[in-house]
Amino acid sequence: DTEVTQTPKHLVMGMTNKKSLKCEQHMGHRAMYWYKQKAKKPPELMFVYSYEKLSINESVPSRFSPECPNSSLLNLHLHALQPEDSALYLCASSQVMGGENTDTQYFGPGTRLTVL
Amino acid sequence: AQSVTQLDSQVPVFEEAPVELRCNYSSSVSVYLFWYVQYPNQGLQLLLKYLSGSTLVKSINGFEAEFNKSQTSFHLRKPSVHISDTAEYFCAVSGGSNYKLTFGKGTLLTVNP
């Protein structure tokens, strides 16, 4: 099973709202990722968690706050977003972060976020 | 640093025709190569990957790609496409101590009847 699930599928929020995106995997993977994808563009890496610890923050604004409560779950908390943050947010996981035979990342279906 | 170049942003073909989506990469270390497919309004699905061993890798739905180290290429081919193959295809590279997947800009494959 190589499934990564994400909820919700769609989210519309105002600039003053607080919302959260959720990602879950049950493959025993210890690395989890958040990507942002704008239309007609490749995904852009935002955060990487390795063994439930934040390993990489690609200079993401603080209005995006990741959280990894356990090895299967990854959240992205959203607060005071801007309209330009509207995008598809993708979660991915891999066995570990980096290394032969473990670099394969499996992606979820994404959350389509619209900020009004 | 690694980079990926997908030479064609759009490839229109007719159903049952062969197709090749081109991907070239640049890296100073040994690489792992991937093709991901994204159907309209969906996430990315892993289509196939090269990690080591045989340079020709195949997917379950008829696509194949060949790792060519001398030409630093990983082109994706299918001998006969279906309308359902219409999607965006991303080539990606990772390797060494680099945790990152570096994506190409994507190729939109449109299969027409």
CSV table of N, CA, C and O in Angstrom, one decimal, chain A residues 25-94:
chain,number,residue,atom,x,y,z
A,25,GLN,N,-0.3,8.9,6.6
A,25,GLN,CA,0.3,7.7,5.8
A,25,GLN,C,0.5,6.6,6.8
A,25,GLN,O,0.8,6.8,8.0
A,26,HIS,N,0.3,5.4,6.3
A,26,HIS,CA,0.4,4.2,7.2
A,26,HIS,C,1.4,3.2,6.5
A,26,HIS,O,1.2,2.0,6.6
A,27,MET,N,2.5,3.7,5.9
A,27,MET,CA,3.5,2.9,5.2
A,27,MET,C,4.7,2.8,6.1
A,27,MET,O,5.7,2.2,5.7
A,28,GLY,N,4.7,3.3,7.3
A,28,GLY,CA,5.8,3.3,8.2
A,28,GLY,C,7.0,4.2,7.8
A,28,GLY,O,8.1,4.1,8.2
A,29,HIS,N,6.6,5.2,6.9
A,29,HIS,CA,7.6,6.1,6.5
A,29,HIS,C,8.0,7.1,7.6
A,29,HIS,O,7.1,7.5,8.4
A,30,ARG,N,9.3,7.5,7.6
A,30,ARG,CA,9.7,8.4,8.7
A,30,ARG,C,10.0,9.8,8.2
A,30,ARG,O,10.5,10.6,9.0
A,31,ALA,N,9.8,10.0,6.9
A,31,ALA,CA,10.0,11.4,6.4
A,31,ALA,C,8.7,11.8,5.7
A,31,ALA,O,8.1,11.0,5.0
A,32,MET,N,8.3,13.0,6.0
A,32,MET,CA,7.1,13.6,5.5
A,32,MET,C,7.3,15.0,5.0
A,32,MET,O,8.1,15.7,5.6
A,33,TYR,N,6.6,15.4,3.9
A,33,TYR,CA,6.9,16.6,3.2
A,33,TYR,C,5.6,17.4,3.0
A,33,TYR,O,4.6,16.8,2.7
A,34,TRP,N,5.8,18.7,3.0
A,34,TRP,CA,4.7,19.6,2.4
A,34,TRP,C,5.2,20.3,1.2
A,34,TRP,O,6.4,20.9,1.2
A,35,TYR,N,4.4,20.3,0.1
A,35,TYR,CA,4.7,21.0,-1.1
A,35,TYR,C,3.6,22.0,-1.4
A,35,TYR,O,2.4,21.7,-1.1
A,36,LYS,N,3.9,23.0,-2.1
A,36,LYS,CA,2.9,24.0,-2.6
A,36,LYS,C,3.0,23.9,-4.2
A,36,LYS,O,4.1,24.0,-4.7
A,37,GLN,N,1.9,23.8,-4.8
A,37,GLN,CA,1.9,23.8,-6.3
A,37,GLN,C,0.9,24.8,-6.9
A,37,GLN,O,-0.3,24.7,-6.7
A,38,LYS,N,1.5,25.8,-7.6
A,38,LYS,CA,0.6,26.7,-8.3
A,38,LYS,C,0.3,26.1,-9.7
A,38,LYS,O,1.0,25.2,-10.2
A,39,ALA,N,-0.7,26.7,-10.3
A,39,ALA,CA,-1.2,26.1,-11.6
A,39,ALA,C,-0.1,26.2,-12.6
A,39,ALA,O,0.6,27.2,-12.8
A,40,LYS,N,0.0,25.1,-13.4
A,40,LYS,CA,0.9,25.0,-14.5
A,40,LYS,C,2.4,25.0,-14.1
A,40,LYS,O,3.3,25.3,-14.9
A,41,LYS,N,2.6,24.7,-12.8
A,41,LYS,CA,4.0,24.8,-12.2
A,41,LYS,C,4.3,23.4,-11.5
A,41,LYS,O,3.4,22.7,-11.1
A,42,PRO,N,5.6,23.1,-11.4
A,42,PRO,CA,5.9,21.9,-10.6
A,42,PRO,C,5.8,22.2,-9.1
A,42,PRO,O,5.7,23.4,-8.7
A,43,PRO,N,5.7,21.2,-8.3
A,43,PRO,CA,5.6,21.4,-6.8
A,43,PRO,C,6.9,22.1,-6.3
A,43,PRO,O,8.0,21.8,-6.7
A,44,GLU,N,6.6,22.9,-5.2
A,44,GLU,CA,7.8,23.6,-4.6
A,44,GLU,C,7.8,23.1,-3.1
A,44,GLU,O,6.8,23.1,-2.4
A,45,LEU,N,8.9,22.6,-2.7
A,45,LEU,CA,9.1,22.1,-1.3
A,45,LEU,C,8.9,23.2,-0.3
A,45,LEU,O,9.5,24.3,-0.5
A,46,MET,N,8.2,22.9,0.8
A,46,MET,CA,8.0,23.9,1.9
A,46,MET,C,8.7,23.4,3.1
A,46,MET,O,9.5,24.1,3.7
A,47,PHE,N,8.3,22.2,3.6
A,47,PHE,CA,8.9,21.7,4.8
A,47,PHE,C,9.2,20.2,4.7
A,47,PHE,O,8.5,19.5,3.9
A,48,VAL,N,10.2,19.7,5.5
A,48,VAL,CA,10.5,18.3,5.6
A,48,VAL,C,10.6,17.9,7.1
A,48,VAL,O,11.3,18.6,7.8
A,49,TYR,N,9.8,16.9,7.4
A,49,TYR,CA,10.0,16.3,8.8
A,49,TYR,C,10.7,15.0,8.7
A,49,TYR,O,10.3,14.1,7.8
A,50,SER,N,11.6,14.7,9.5
A,50,SER,CA,12.3,13.5,9.6
A,50,SER,C,12.2,12.9,11.0
A,50,SER,O,12.7,13.6,12.0
A,51,TYR,N,11.7,11.8,11.2
A,51,TYR,CA,11.5,11.2,12.5
A,51,TYR,C,10.8,12.2,13.5
A,51,TYR,O,11.2,12.4,14.6
A,52,GLU,N,9.7,12.7,12.9
A,52,GLU,CA,8.8,13.7,13.6
A,52,GLU,C,9.5,15.0,14.0
A,52,GLU,O,8.9,15.8,14.8
A,53,LYS,N,10.7,15.3,13.5
A,53,LYS,CA,11.3,16.5,13.8
A,53,LYS,C,11.4,17.3,12.5
A,53,LYS,O,11.7,16.8,11.5
A,54,LEU,N,11.2,18.7,12.7
A,54,LEU,CA,11.3,19.5,11.5
A,54,LEU,C,12.8,19.6,11.1
A,54,LEU,O,13.6,20.1,11.9
A,55,SER,N,13.1,19.1,9.9
A,55,SER,CA,14.5,19.1,9.4
A,55,SER,C,14.7,20.3,8.4
A,55,SER,O,15.8,20.8,8.4
A,56,ILE,N,13.7,20.6,7.6
A,56,ILE,CA,14.0,21.6,6.6
A,56,ILE,C,12.8,22.5,6.6
A,56,ILE,O,11.6,22.1,6.6
A,57,ASN,N,13.0,23.8,6.5
A,57,ASN,CA,12.0,24.9,6.3
A,57,ASN,C,12.6,25.7,5.2
A,57,ASN,O,13.6,26.4,5.3
A,58,GLU,N,11.9,25.6,4.0
A,58,GLU,CA,12.5,26.3,2.8
A,58,GLU,C,12.0,27.8,2.8
A,58,GLU,O,11.4,28.3,1.9
A,59,SER,N,12.4,28.5,3.9
A,59,SER,CA,12.1,29.9,4.1
A,59,SER,C,10.6,30.2,3.8
A,59,SER,O,10.3,31.2,3.1
A,60,VAL,N,9.8,29.4,4.4
A,60,VAL,CA,8.3,29.6,4.3
A,60,VAL,C,7.8,30.7,5.3
A,60,VAL,O,8.3,30.6,6.5
A,61,PRO,N,6.9,31.5,4.9
A,61,PRO,CA,6.4,32.6,5.8
A,61,PRO,C,5.8,31.9,7.0
A,61,PRO,O,5.2,30.8,7.0
A,62,SER,N,5.8,32.6,8.1
A,62,SER,CA,5.4,32.1,9.4
A,62,SER,C,3.9,31.9,9.5
A,62,SER,O,3.3,31.3,10.4
A,63,ARG,N,3.1,32.4,8.5
A,63,ARG,CA,1.7,32.2,8.5
A,63,ARG,C,1.4,30.7,8.2
A,63,ARG,O,0.2,30.3,8.3
A,64,PHE,N,2.4,30.0,7.7
A,64,PHE,CA,2.3,28.5,7.6
A,64,PHE,C,3.0,27.9,8.7
A,64,PHE,O,4.2,28.1,8.9
A,65,SER,N,2.4,27.0,9.5
A,65,SER,CA,3.0,26.4,10.6
A,65,SER,C,2.8,24.9,10.6
A,65,SER,O,1.7,24.4,10.8
A,66,PRO,N,3.9,24.1,10.3
A,66,PRO,CA,3.7,22.7,10.3
A,66,PRO,C,3.8,22.0,11.6
A,66,PRO,O,4.3,22.6,12.6
A,67,GLU,N,3.2,20.8,11.7
A,67,GLU,CA,3.2,20.1,12.9
A,67,GLU,C,3.2,18.6,12.6
A,67,GLU,O,2.5,18.2,11.7
A,68,CYS,N,4.0,17.8,13.4
A,68,CYS,CA,4.0,16.3,13.1
A,68,CYS,C,3.7,15.7,14.5
A,68,CYS,O,4.7,15.3,15.2
A,69,PRO,N,2.5,15.4,14.8
A,69,PRO,CA,2.1,14.9,16.1
A,69,PRO,C,2.6,13.4,16.3
A,69,PRO,O,2.9,13.1,17.5
A,70,ASN,N,2.7,12.6,15.3
A,70,ASN,CA,3.3,11.3,15.4
A,70,ASN,C,3.8,10.9,14.0
A,70,ASN,O,3.7,11.6,13.0
A,71,SER,N,4.3,9.7,13.9
A,71,SER,CA,5.0,9.3,12.7
A,71,SER,C,4.1,9.1,11.5
A,71,SER,O,4.6,9.0,10.4
A,72,SER,N,2.8,9.0,11.7
A,72,SER,CA,1.9,8.8,10.6
A,72,SER,C,1.1,10.1,10.2
A,72,SER,O,0.5,10.1,9.1
A,73,LEU,N,1.2,11.1,11.0
A,73,LEU,CA,0.4,12.3,10.8
A,73,LEU,C,1.2,13.6,10.6
A,73,LEU,O,2.2,13.8,11.2
A,74,LEU,N,0.8,14.4,9.6
A,74,LEU,CA,1.4,15.7,9.4
A,74,LEU,C,0.3,16.7,9.2
A,74,LEU,O,-0.6,16.5,8.4
A,75,ASN,N,0.4,17.8,9.9
A,75,ASN,CA,-0.5,18.9,9.8
A,75,ASN,C,0.1,20.2,9.2
A,75,ASN,O,1.4,20.4,9.4
A,76,LEU,N,-0.7,21.0,8.6
A,76,LEU,CA,-0.2,22.3,8.2
A,76,LEU,C,-1.2,23.3,8.7
A,76,LEU,O,-2.4,23.3,8.2
A,77,HIS,N,-0.8,24.1,9.7
A,77,HIS,CA,-1.8,25.1,10.2
A,77,HIS,C,-1.6,26.4,9.4
A,77,HIS,O,-0.5,26.9,9.2
A,78,LEU,N,-2.7,27.0,9.1
A,78,LEU,CA,-2.8,28.2,8.3
A,78,LEU,C,-3.4,29.4,9.0
A,78,LEU,O,-4.5,29.2,9.7
A,79,HIS,N,-2.8,30.5,9.0
A,79,HIS,CA,-3.3,31.7,9.7
A,79,HIS,C,-2.9,33.0,8.9
A,79,HIS,O,-1.8,33.1,8.6
A,80,ALA,N,-3.9,33.8,8.7
A,80,ALA,CA,-3.7,35.1,8.1
A,80,ALA,C,-3.0,35.0,6.7
A,80,ALA,O,-2.1,35.6,6.4
A,81,LEU,N,-3.6,34.1,5.9
A,81,LEU,CA,-3.1,33.9,4.6
A,81,LEU,C,-3.4,35.0,3.6
A,81,LEU,O,-4.4,35.8,3.9
A,82,GLN,N,-2.7,35.0,2.5
A,82,GLN,CA,-2.9,36.0,1.5
A,82,GLN,C,-3.5,35.3,0.3
A,82,GLN,O,-3.3,34.1,0.1
A,83,PRO,N,-4.2,36.1,-0.6
A,83,PRO,CA,-4.8,35.5,-1.8
A,83,PRO,C,-3.7,34.8,-2.6
A,83,PRO,O,-4.0,33.7,-3.3
A,84,GLU,N,-2.5,35.2,-2.6
A,84,GLU,CA,-1.5,34.6,-3.4
A,84,GLU,C,-1.0,33.2,-2.9
A,84,GLU,O,-0.3,32.5,-3.5
A,85,ASP,N,-1.5,32.9,-1.7
A,85,ASP,CA,-1.3,31.6,-1.1
A,85,ASP,C,-2.2,30.5,-1.7
A,85,ASP,O,-2.1,29.3,-1.4
A,86,SER,N,-3.2,30.9,-2.4
A,86,SER,CA,-4.1,30.0,-3.1
A,86,SER,C,-3.3,29.1,-4.0
A,86,SER,O,-2.5,29.5,-4.8
A,87,ALA,N,-3.5,27.8,-3.8
A,87,ALA,CA,-2.7,26.8,-4.5
A,87,ALA,C,-3.1,25.4,-4.1
A,87,ALA,O,-4.0,25.2,-3.3
A,88,LEU,N,-2.5,24.4,-4.8
A,88,LEU,CA,-2.7,23.0,-4.4
A,88,LEU,C,-1.6,22.6,-3.4
A,88,LEU,O,-0.4,22.8,-3.7
A,89,TYR,N,-2.0,22.2,-2.2
A,89,TYR,CA,-1.0,21.8,-1.2
A,89,TYR,C,-0.9,20.3,-1.1
A,89,TYR,O,-1.9,19.6,-0.9
A,90,LEU,N,0.3,19.8,-1.4
A,90,LEU,CA,0.6,18.4,-1.5
A,90,LEU,C,1.4,17.9,-0.4
A,90,LEU,O,2.4,18.5,0.0
A,91,CYS,N,1.0,16.8,0.2
A,91,CYS,CA,1.8,16.1,1.2
A,91,CYS,C,2.5,14.9,0.5
A,91,CYS,O,1.9,14.3,-0.4
A,92,ALA,N,3.7,14.5,1.0
A,92,ALA,CA,4.4,13.4,0.5
A,92,ALA,C,5.1,12.7,1.6
A,92,ALA,O,5.3,13.3,2.7
A,93,SER,N,5.4,11.4,1.4
A,93,SER,CA,6.2,10.7,2.4
A,93,SER,C,7.2,9.8,1.7
A,93,SER,O,7.1,9.4,0.6
A,94,SER,N,8.3,9.5,2.4
A,94,SER,CA,9.3,8.5,2.0
A,94,SER,C,9.8,7.7,3.2
A,94,SER,O,9.7,8.2,4.3
